[in-house]
Amino acid sequence: MHVLEFEGVGFSFRDVPILREVSFAVSPGEFVALIGPNGAGKSTLVRLAAGFLRPQRGRIRLFGRPPQAWRQRELARLMALVPQGAFLPPTYTVWESVLLGRTPYLGFLGWASAQDNRIAREALQQVGGAHLAERLVGELSGGERQRVLLARALAQQPRLLLLDEPTTHLDIHHQVSVLALLSEVCAGGVAVLAVLHDLNLASTFADRVVLLCDGRLLADGPPAEVLRHELLAPAYGNSLKIFPRPDDGGRPAVLPNPERA
Amino acid sequence: MASAISSPRAGRRPRERLAALSCGLLALPAVAALAAAWGPAEIPPLAVAKLCWSQLAGGTTSASWPSSWPLILFQIRLPRVVLGGLVGMTLAIAGATYQALFRNPLADPYLIGVSSGASLGATLATYFTWRFSWGGLNAISLAAFAGALLATAAIYFLARVGGRTPVTVLILAGVALGAICNAGTTFLIFAAKDAFQSMHAITWIMGSLALADWDRARAILPYLLVGLGVIGWHAHTLNVLQLDEEQAQALGVAVERSKRLLIIAASLATAAVVSVSGVIGFVGLIVPHVVRMLWGPDHRFLLPMSALVGAVALILADGVARNVFAPRELPLGVVTALVGAPFFLHLLRRQKREVF
Ligand SMILES: Nc1ncnc2c1ncn2[C@@H]1O[C@H](COP(=O)(O)OP(=O)(O)O)[C@@H](O)[C@H]1O
Ligand SMILES: [Mg+2]
């Protein structure tokens, strides 16, 4: 069974169409990268998947049901979200912020059990943030905040992770380690749908790449099939050069094209 | 370096919080006894404790104190101290709740006009001598509640810009709404034909516990239990609601339902205390601020600690209000504003970094 399913989904903001006829599905343990130029509708797609927006056409299934049919608390145990540029209260400590991920599991009056504490601590360790635990969120760098958001999502122990540009503020080392962590989580059966801007990261780590442009789904397949010039050119213009990677020919490498900016 | 950073933050260790709560729990009865002892007829604080003890032990009359003392203590001073504690506790919790719901450090029942709305309702009921009652609540309390709820709803819709409530819009809307309500209340005082009604109305505007008695304390108790109970039950929800609404929803909180419930609960509790004490400013603003600055923003601690600090603060303020110019009474709202507002300005200047 699919974890997430879009069937002919159409969505507009006040009569301005944003998504048209989008169909795709994500299975358990799959790492799907969602790519596309600015304004393609990637964030809108993620917000539809999370149930914040309702499609005007077509249907969306989250674990077999429309997102709105789930009780919030139940859904939060199945699906976690790292929104794009999300706000975190600056006076919360990192630890307090990560522990919020246990919210859908907390019992009476919201007290965290020893197990909740352990899971949140492990999540923070997984993103390499154990040393940040007592820092105030307001004192973190953009990349550190991003990792706190990811730790909070991991603490939810979801079966589907939705991530909107999770690597945007990270340096190359942390980009790679976060995506390696996501691959590891996937290997444990969790489905990942991540909006990525870096096509090389998508190529290196994703099982499947979904290309969105102007609200339409232009391609959906393994990196080697989607990251081809004739598919990317309509979305990104003639600004890319694509090579087979010397170490892994199945996963293309994408470089800027110096002749055509 | 890393080890210094990862030591728990000052004020947020469970041990420190437990110690703070214990101190508050001990300070409350001590301050209450001192306030009950303070007045034109001097009753030593120790005698207050002894009188209370003998009352609890079965009311054995003893010759060791003047016969007027029990009357003064149990019919005049204690109801006032108890009511003061309830009012202070409620305003502090309601303030913390509004601040969390509007995600705005300047929301409090006074500044956003909720108290003024309640006060206008109560004055209307007094002026027109409305007589209806419902659920054990008289017309004044019901009208105060309706006023508080209407004012909250008005603020909620007026001050929302794209799903958020910016500080400036919230405060401007609150000030304008409060001014409208206060103008209405003042007009009713002006129009009132007999002095008794005016005296009531001044109580509503300036705040006072002069009308305190056991009946009033008993009458508001159920509403405080329900209102504050609902808020306490949602303490962790308030923590999550400090994120934006989509994140809160993704973490399993039914955002709209919780917000509605919490606004009604805070307005119910505010209306109940305004119906017996009028508009008392700054307690709901400052108390949660101080607690947040010292011990962090976790509402599971913030709410009970604010309740204790608010109760102690208002009992002390009322002691000042009734004794400094005795036999004349200063309106309680004057004391809380005179002490609270400069203190607040001092805090703002000293702590320039974000306090919310
Ligand atoms: N709340 C909104 N109201 C109106 N239009 C919006 C709103 N949010 C996004 N859009 C529009 O929808 C399009 C897709 O936006 P988005 O999904 O954020 O793109 P992406 O994440 O792919 O960069 C953009 O043209 C954007 O201007
Ligand atoms: Mg986006």
XYZ file of C-alpha atoms and ligand atoms in Angstrom:
645
model
C 0.000 0.000 0.000
C 1.133 3.533 -0.711
C 1.946 5.897 2.108
C 1.045 8.963 0.073
C -0.923 9.097 -3.146
C -1.826 12.010 -5.439
C -4.400 11.295 -8.160
C -5.053 13.991 -10.743
C -4.639 16.698 -8.119
C -5.413 20.268 -9.166
C -5.080 23.238 -6.873
C -5.485 27.006 -7.308
C -5.084 30.008 -5.037
C -8.040 32.313 -5.836
C -8.481 31.073 -9.404
C -4.740 31.146 -10.109
C -3.881 27.532 -10.920
C -0.805 26.365 -8.977
C -0.914 22.596 -9.544
C -2.457 20.766 -12.492
C -3.200 17.061 -12.872
C -0.486 15.921 -10.461
C -0.352 12.163 -9.909
C 2.332 10.226 -8.107
C 2.717 7.937 -5.105
C 5.247 7.227 -2.389
C 5.755 3.731 -0.965
C 7.170 2.738 2.428
C 10.967 2.931 2.564
C 11.205 5.070 -0.534
C 13.273 8.259 -0.763
C 11.584 10.596 -3.227
C 13.198 13.900 -4.143
C 10.886 16.643 -5.391
C 12.740 19.050 -7.658
C 11.731 22.020 -9.745
C 12.465 25.715 -10.263
C 11.305 28.461 -7.862
C 7.561 28.873 -7.842
C 6.943 25.474 -9.449
C 4.499 24.558 -6.674
C 6.713 22.275 -4.567
C 5.837 23.835 -1.219
C 2.177 23.907 -2.173
C 2.362 20.200 -2.977
C 3.908 19.498 0.439
C 1.208 21.535 2.197
C -1.478 19.633 0.305
C 0.120 16.347 1.340
C 0.189 17.459 4.977
C -3.505 18.337 4.826
C -3.130 22.100 5.354
C -4.714 22.763 1.962
C -7.487 20.901 0.187
C -7.249 20.135 -3.528
C -10.014 21.493 -5.757
C -9.618 18.560 -8.139
C -8.479 14.982 -7.835
C -7.786 13.207 -4.575
C -5.016 12.772 -2.036
C -4.599 9.708 0.154
C -2.413 9.673 3.263
C -2.115 6.138 4.593
C -5.246 5.280 2.627
C -7.421 8.162 3.810
C -7.896 11.798 2.826
C -5.601 13.891 5.069
C -8.568 15.699 6.628
C -10.172 12.408 7.664
C -7.392 11.763 10.199
C -7.445 12.990 13.763
C -4.525 15.407 14.148
C -2.931 13.430 16.942
C -3.099 10.118 15.103
C -1.736 11.664 11.937
C 1.152 13.296 13.807
C 2.320 9.819 14.829
C 2.395 8.722 11.178
C 3.657 11.815 9.424
C 6.178 14.478 10.368
C 6.877 17.730 8.595
C 9.907 19.989 8.308
C 8.427 23.114 6.737
C 10.430 25.563 4.650
C 12.028 28.238 6.873
C 9.885 27.275 9.847
C 9.549 29.573 12.846
C 10.803 28.337 16.224
C 10.256 30.372 19.408
C 13.668 31.977 20.114
C 13.417 31.547 23.895
C 12.913 27.778 23.738
C 15.992 25.691 24.265
C 16.985 23.207 21.599
C 16.002 20.410 23.953
C 12.541 21.891 24.581
C 12.068 22.296 20.819
C 13.037 18.714 20.002
C 10.840 17.366 22.785
C 7.853 19.052 21.082
C 8.152 16.214 18.557
C 6.806 13.880 21.243
C 3.594 15.914 21.527
C 1.355 13.345 19.787
C 2.489 10.681 22.263
C 2.333 12.648 25.513
C -0.160 11.592 28.120
C -1.708 13.385 31.085
C -0.991 17.156 31.118
C 1.729 16.722 28.530
C 4.442 15.295 30.775
C 7.204 13.479 28.924
C 7.946 9.921 30.030
C 11.456 8.481 30.319
C 10.843 6.884 26.935
C 9.864 10.219 25.377
C 13.046 11.760 26.747
C 15.151 8.906 25.412
C 13.648 9.081 21.916
C 14.058 12.871 21.748
C 17.670 12.571 22.941
C 18.433 9.964 20.277
C 16.841 12.146 17.605
C 19.025 15.073 18.634
C 22.101 12.834 18.582
C 21.194 11.553 15.125
C 21.354 15.046 13.656
C 24.624 15.695 15.491
C 23.108 18.254 17.835
C 23.607 16.727 21.283
C 25.975 19.507 22.283
C 23.319 22.117 21.409
C 20.684 20.790 23.813
C 20.678 23.697 26.268
C 21.293 26.500 23.787
C 18.463 28.927 23.061
C 16.994 28.564 19.587
C 17.405 32.315 19.078
C 21.182 31.887 19.367
C 21.515 29.201 16.686
C 22.798 29.506 13.142
C 20.410 28.784 10.293
C 21.902 25.349 9.744
C 21.691 24.445 13.420
C 18.026 25.457 13.491
C 17.373 23.329 10.449
C 18.857 20.314 12.221
C 16.725 21.018 15.305
C 13.617 20.923 13.093
C 14.782 17.643 11.616
C 15.435 16.176 15.083
C 11.946 17.198 16.154
C 10.477 15.446 13.104
C 12.512 12.300 13.829
C 11.306 12.354 17.451
C 7.768 11.959 16.103
C 8.822 8.492 14.870
C 6.811 8.951 11.685
C 6.300 6.528 8.808
C 6.326 9.419 6.354
C 8.696 12.382 6.509
C 7.810 15.476 4.488
C 10.726 17.884 4.178
C 10.628 21.230 2.406
C 14.184 22.267 1.519
C 15.739 20.617 4.590
C 19.306 21.304 3.470
C 19.000 24.930 2.404
C 21.038 26.516 5.210
C 23.475 23.664 5.677
C 27.126 23.493 4.701
C 28.153 20.693 2.347
C 29.237 18.417 5.191
C 25.907 18.747 6.984
C 23.961 18.498 3.716
C 25.562 15.151 3.057
C 25.203 13.929 6.627
C 21.533 14.947 6.817
C 20.742 13.188 3.534
C 22.737 10.132 4.578
C 20.688 10.131 7.778
C 17.473 10.336 5.767
C 18.622 7.387 3.622
C 19.312 5.453 6.786
C 15.833 6.296 8.115
C 14.404 5.143 4.776
C 16.230 1.836 5.073
C 14.228 1.369 8.271
C 10.980 1.520 6.241
C 10.155 5.216 6.565
C 9.046 6.997 3.398
C 10.726 10.329 2.668
C 9.439 13.049 0.378
C 11.993 15.871 0.310
C 12.001 19.084 -1.697
C 15.616 19.517 -2.797
C 17.174 22.314 -4.768
C 20.541 20.670 -5.143
C 20.155 18.286 -8.082
C 23.385 16.461 -7.192
C 22.084 15.673 -3.715
C 18.844 14.428 -5.288
C 20.847 12.353 -7.730
C 23.108 10.913 -5.042
C 20.562 9.993 -2.393
C 17.077 9.659 -3.886
C 15.482 6.446 -5.080
C 13.198 8.486 -7.261
C 13.157 12.042 -8.527
C 9.917 13.896 -9.263
C 10.265 16.985 -11.447
C 7.686 19.718 -11.065
C 7.496 22.784 -13.302
C 4.706 25.372 -13.541
C 2.467 23.141 -11.473
C 2.839 20.173 -13.788
C 4.617 16.935 -13.090
C 7.149 16.674 -15.935
C 8.975 13.524 -14.909
C 8.969 10.819 -12.255
C 11.584 8.078 -12.087
C 15.055 7.001 -10.919
C 17.702 9.785 -10.970
C 19.343 8.496 -14.138
C 16.035 8.699 -16.014
C 14.896 12.089 -14.792
C 18.177 13.986 -14.636
C 18.591 14.161 -18.396
C 19.065 17.235 -20.476
C 15.897 16.907 -22.524
C 13.780 16.641 -19.342
C 15.540 19.304 -17.288
C 15.820 21.901 -20.057
C 12.099 22.789 -20.104
C 12.311 23.458 -16.348
C 15.732 25.015 -15.893
C 16.546 26.216 -19.402
C 19.871 25.529 -21.007
C 21.864 26.282 -17.843
C 22.940 22.754 -16.918
C 25.453 20.204 -18.084
C 24.926 16.614 -17.120
C 27.598 13.902 -16.911
C 27.650 10.354 -15.667
C 29.408 10.296 -12.323
C 32.852 8.736 -12.613
C 32.289 6.639 -9.448
C 28.637 5.728 -10.039
C 27.542 5.983 -13.650
C 23.916 5.264 -12.739
C 23.669 8.549 -10.869
C 24.256 11.608 -13.034
C 26.264 14.617 -11.936
C 24.820 18.033 -12.745
C 27.050 21.058 -13.289
C 26.352 24.655 -14.309
C 26.759 25.299 -18.008
C 29.320 28.122 -18.385
C 28.286 28.926 -21.956
C 24.624 29.575 -21.165
C 23.711 31.190 -17.879
C 33.255 25.019 25.563
C 30.757 22.385 24.529
C 30.351 21.146 28.095
C 29.687 24.648 29.378
C 26.966 25.067 26.781
C 25.270 21.774 27.455
C 24.780 22.340 31.191
C 21.054 22.932 31.810
C 19.891 26.528 31.489
C 19.608 28.527 34.663
C 16.082 28.500 36.010
C 14.909 25.611 33.866
C 16.218 22.707 35.892
C 13.365 20.717 37.464
C 14.962 21.175 40.895
C 14.998 24.968 40.597
C 11.411 25.041 39.426
C 10.269 22.793 42.256
C 12.069 25.032 44.746
C 10.425 28.123 43.250
C 6.965 26.555 43.426
C 7.547 25.496 47.039
C 8.644 29.010 47.999
C 5.523 30.389 46.352
C 3.313 27.908 48.167
C 4.869 28.899 51.503
C 4.815 32.626 50.763
C 1.132 32.702 49.842
C -0.338 31.878 53.301
C 2.320 34.004 55.007
C 1.501 37.046 52.871
C -2.218 36.372 53.284
C -1.839 36.348 57.086
C 0.207 39.546 57.038
C -2.358 41.275 54.814
C -5.194 40.110 57.060
C -3.329 41.509 60.050
C -2.833 44.876 58.348
C -5.582 47.406 58.942
C -6.982 50.139 61.186
C -7.691 47.624 63.956
C -4.269 46.043 64.528
C -4.431 42.279 64.788
C -0.952 40.767 65.202
C -0.129 38.296 62.400
C 0.388 35.556 64.951
C -3.105 36.175 66.311
C -4.430 35.820 62.748
C -2.874 32.385 62.556
C -4.224 31.452 66.001
C -7.728 32.706 65.173
C -7.771 30.744 61.933
C -6.536 27.689 63.734
C -9.205 27.923 66.436
C -11.868 28.476 63.774
C -10.728 25.363 61.935
C -10.502 23.426 65.188
C -14.200 24.046 65.858
C -14.653 27.687 66.789
C -13.824 27.466 70.491
C -14.038 31.029 71.789
C -11.090 32.055 73.847
C -10.691 35.093 76.017
C -7.154 35.711 74.828
C -8.269 38.235 72.184
C -10.872 41.030 71.900
C -14.295 39.797 70.872
C -14.282 42.077 67.788
C -11.262 40.324 66.253
C -13.024 37.219 64.909
C -15.700 39.412 63.309
C -13.173 41.745 61.678
C -10.989 38.894 60.528
C -13.586 36.452 59.219
C -16.217 38.841 57.871
C -14.123 41.719 56.564
C -10.453 41.006 56.065
C -10.216 37.321 55.132
C -12.891 37.383 52.415
C -11.061 40.317 50.919
C -7.672 38.614 51.085
C -9.068 35.402 49.632
C -10.862 37.242 46.847
C -7.695 39.235 46.171
C -5.728 36.006 45.852
C -8.303 34.539 43.455
C -8.356 37.693 41.337
C -4.545 37.956 41.181
C -4.156 34.297 40.304
C -6.798 34.481 37.594
C -5.499 37.667 35.969
C -1.980 36.226 35.844
C -3.118 32.949 34.273
C -5.456 34.705 31.851
C -2.619 37.047 30.883
C -0.260 34.142 30.248
C -2.954 32.433 28.176
C -3.754 35.466 26.015
C -0.027 36.050 25.481
C 0.387 32.464 24.317
C -2.722 32.434 22.133
C -1.980 35.701 20.365
C 1.735 34.767 20.313
C 2.263 38.243 21.556
C 3.953 39.361 24.779
C 1.752 42.425 25.138
C -1.583 40.660 25.282
C -3.239 40.822 28.673
C -6.881 41.089 29.689
C -6.407 44.799 30.431
C -4.403 45.921 27.397
C -6.461 44.064 24.826
C -9.695 45.528 26.181
C -11.233 42.313 27.524
C -11.444 43.659 31.066
C -12.975 46.891 29.812
C -15.558 44.923 27.858
C -16.435 42.943 30.971
C -16.589 46.134 32.970
C -18.945 47.765 30.470
C -21.187 44.698 30.616
C -21.250 44.808 34.412
C -21.989 48.533 34.421
C -24.829 48.099 31.933
C -26.363 45.429 34.126
C -26.020 47.659 37.181
C -27.377 50.730 35.424
C -30.446 49.048 34.011
C -30.822 46.943 37.177
C -31.126 43.794 35.096
C -32.504 40.993 37.204
C -32.100 37.790 35.195
C -29.813 35.040 36.360
C -28.580 31.777 34.947
C -26.553 28.911 36.391
C -26.261 30.616 39.779
C -24.762 33.716 38.171
C -26.519 37.046 38.495
C -27.091 39.548 35.720
C -23.906 41.503 36.540
C -21.650 38.480 36.151
C -23.450 37.304 33.029
C -23.236 40.737 31.442
C -19.543 40.955 32.401
C -18.947 37.579 30.768
C -20.790 38.580 27.615
C -18.767 41.804 27.507
C -15.468 39.949 27.923
C -16.352 37.425 25.252
C -17.512 40.072 22.774
C -14.360 42.106 23.354
C -12.172 39.019 22.848
C -13.974 38.123 19.645
C -13.702 41.711 18.392
C -9.953 41.818 19.117
C -9.418 38.413 17.595
C -10.978 39.457 14.298
C -9.852 43.097 14.260
C -6.189 42.433 15.013
C -5.618 39.413 12.805
C -3.571 40.123 9.726
C -3.064 37.066 7.550
C -3.448 34.574 10.379
C -1.173 36.399 12.800
C -1.690 39.206 15.269
C 1.106 41.779 14.927
C 1.995 43.617 18.144
C 1.117 47.081 16.921
C -2.243 46.119 15.460
C -3.183 44.154 18.558
C -2.311 46.959 20.955
C -3.901 49.684 18.845
C -7.079 47.661 18.451
C -7.048 46.868 22.190
C -6.539 50.485 23.177
C -9.297 51.643 20.834
C -11.687 48.959 22.019
C -10.839 49.652 25.660
C -11.428 53.371 25.078
C -14.838 52.698 23.559
C -15.842 50.451 26.448
C -14.492 52.853 29.068
C -16.310 55.741 27.409
C -19.506 53.718 27.625
C -18.867 52.921 31.272
C -18.056 56.545 32.097
C -21.151 57.715 30.286
C -23.268 55.364 32.366
C -21.725 56.785 35.552
C -22.494 60.271 34.266
C -26.043 59.283 33.465
C -26.583 57.413 36.723
C -29.143 59.099 38.896
C -28.195 57.854 42.313
C -24.813 57.771 43.977
C -24.893 54.071 44.729
C -24.833 53.206 41.071
C -21.921 55.588 40.412
C -19.892 54.059 43.189
C -20.363 50.673 41.612
C -19.358 51.995 38.253
C -16.145 53.546 39.581
C -15.299 50.168 41.033
C -15.593 48.689 37.558
C -13.274 51.233 35.942
C -10.550 51.580 38.550
C -10.709 48.184 40.157
C -11.399 47.575 43.826
C -11.977 44.775 46.277
C -14.076 47.006 48.546
C -17.182 44.955 47.821
C -15.505 41.686 48.780
C -17.437 39.155 50.832
C -17.647 35.380 51.049
C -20.689 35.242 48.763
C -18.794 36.878 45.914
C -15.792 34.622 46.424
C -18.081 31.587 46.407
C -20.007 32.818 43.372
C -16.976 33.123 41.087
C -15.232 29.958 42.271
C -16.988 27.517 39.890
C -16.170 29.700 36.892
C -12.551 29.981 37.929
C -12.333 26.229 38.458
C -13.723 25.542 34.974
C -11.842 28.334 33.186
C -8.486 27.847 34.849
C -8.939 24.071 34.819
C -9.325 24.050 31.041
C -6.257 26.289 30.676
C -4.156 24.126 33.006
C -5.215 21.017 31.134
C -3.912 22.591 27.919
C -0.593 23.818 29.326
C 1.452 21.775 26.867
C -0.857 22.756 24.004
C 0.048 26.371 24.775
C 3.719 25.406 24.439
C 3.067 23.923 20.994
C 0.948 26.892 19.921
C 4.034 29.117 20.220
C 4.988 27.626 16.840
C 3.001 28.673 13.804
C -0.354 27.030 13.205
C 0.799 24.587 10.534
C 3.628 23.285 12.701
C 1.297 22.975 15.694
C -1.149 21.029 13.538
C 1.630 18.783 12.212
C 2.560 18.014 15.831
C -0.930 16.716 16.507
C -2.702 19.741 17.999
C -6.245 20.477 16.809
C -5.334 24.146 16.477
C -8.636 25.910 15.841
C -10.543 23.863 18.405
C -7.899 24.371 21.094
C -7.666 28.102 20.437
C -11.409 28.573 20.632
C -11.632 26.558 23.824
C -8.750 28.424 25.463
C -10.064 31.864 24.507
C -13.457 31.023 25.965
C -11.830 29.657 29.129
C -9.614 32.715 29.635
C -12.516 35.077 28.950
C -14.782 33.165 31.331
C -12.236 33.423 34.140
C -11.466 37.092 33.366
C -15.149 37.971 33.262
C -15.763 36.246 36.585
C -13.048 38.221 38.392
C -13.908 41.504 36.663
C -17.506 41.051 37.819
C -16.330 41.202 41.452
C -13.262 43.441 41.245
C -13.564 45.652 38.166
C -10.666 46.371 35.855
C -7.258 45.815 37.441
C -4.402 46.371 35.013
C -0.827 45.146 34.652
C -1.050 42.035 36.837
C -1.877 39.887 33.821
C 0.908 41.508 31.836
C 3.782 41.636 34.267
C 3.461 38.505 36.346
C 3.784 36.026 33.451
C 6.633 38.143 32.064
C 8.655 38.002 35.241
C 8.055 34.284 35.610
C 9.015 33.684 31.972
C 12.200 35.705 32.308
C 13.314 33.886 35.438
C 12.230 30.342 34.669
C 11.627 30.054 30.926
C 8.550 29.752 28.722
C 7.255 26.248 29.586
C 3.562 26.730 30.400
C 3.422 23.627 32.577
C 5.503 25.630 35.024
C 4.616 29.146 33.878
C 0.909 28.780 34.676
C 1.108 27.539 38.289
C 4.006 29.829 39.147
C 2.222 32.847 37.655
C -0.856 31.929 39.683
C 1.141 32.015 42.923
C 3.025 35.209 42.099
C -0.168 36.901 40.877
C -2.058 35.992 44.060
C 0.742 37.251 46.319
C 1.141 40.453 44.286
C -2.534 41.336 44.319
C -2.966 40.609 48.037
C -0.055 42.960 48.741
C -1.358 45.635 46.359
C -4.776 45.514 47.985
C -3.167 45.854 51.427
C -1.536 49.049 50.191
C -4.745 50.259 48.537
C -6.842 50.034 51.672
C -4.279 51.143 54.260
C -2.058 53.893 52.899
C -4.758 56.595 52.871
C -7.005 54.938 55.466
C -9.839 55.405 56.099
C -10.104 56.351 52.396
C -9.365 53.615 49.903
C -7.178 53.979 46.864
C -8.585 52.184 43.800
C -6.643 48.952 43.424
C -6.027 49.552 39.710
C -4.125 52.711 40.641
C -1.741 50.749 42.861
C -1.110 47.991 40.317
C -0.500 50.562 37.577
C 1.794 52.719 39.738
C 3.892 49.744 40.797
C 3.499 47.612 37.709
C 4.021 50.015 34.845
C 7.418 51.464 35.963
C 8.584 47.965 36.880
C 7.613 46.848 33.418
C 9.478 49.747 31.805
C 12.529 48.922 33.907
C 12.397 45.305 32.769
C 12.056 46.343 29.148
C 15.100 48.588 29.392
C 17.247 46.134 31.315
C 16.455 43.136 29.198
C 16.629 44.392 25.641
C 16.868 40.941 24.169
C 13.653 39.203 23.314
C 11.752 38.128 26.404
C 9.005 36.136 24.754
N -0.727 31.732 -0.036
C -0.592 31.920 -1.359
N -1.477 32.692 -2.032
C -1.355 32.881 -3.359
N -0.378 32.333 -4.116
C 0.532 31.560 -3.515
C 0.485 31.307 -2.096
N 1.515 30.489 -1.780
C 2.171 30.266 -2.927
N 1.605 30.891 -3.975
C 2.046 30.865 -5.368
O 2.060 29.529 -5.790
C 3.156 29.288 -6.638
C 3.931 28.097 -6.120
O 4.499 28.428 -4.870
P 5.350 27.378 -4.041
O 4.559 26.135 -3.919
O 5.764 28.034 -2.779
O 6.597 27.179 -4.990
P 7.993 26.456 -4.707
O 7.987 25.927 -3.319
O 8.069 25.399 -5.751
O 9.056 27.491 -4.928
C 3.963 30.565 -6.681
O 3.699 31.217 -7.888
C 3.466 31.364 -5.530
O 3.511 32.741 -5.829
Mg 9.090 26.293 -1.652
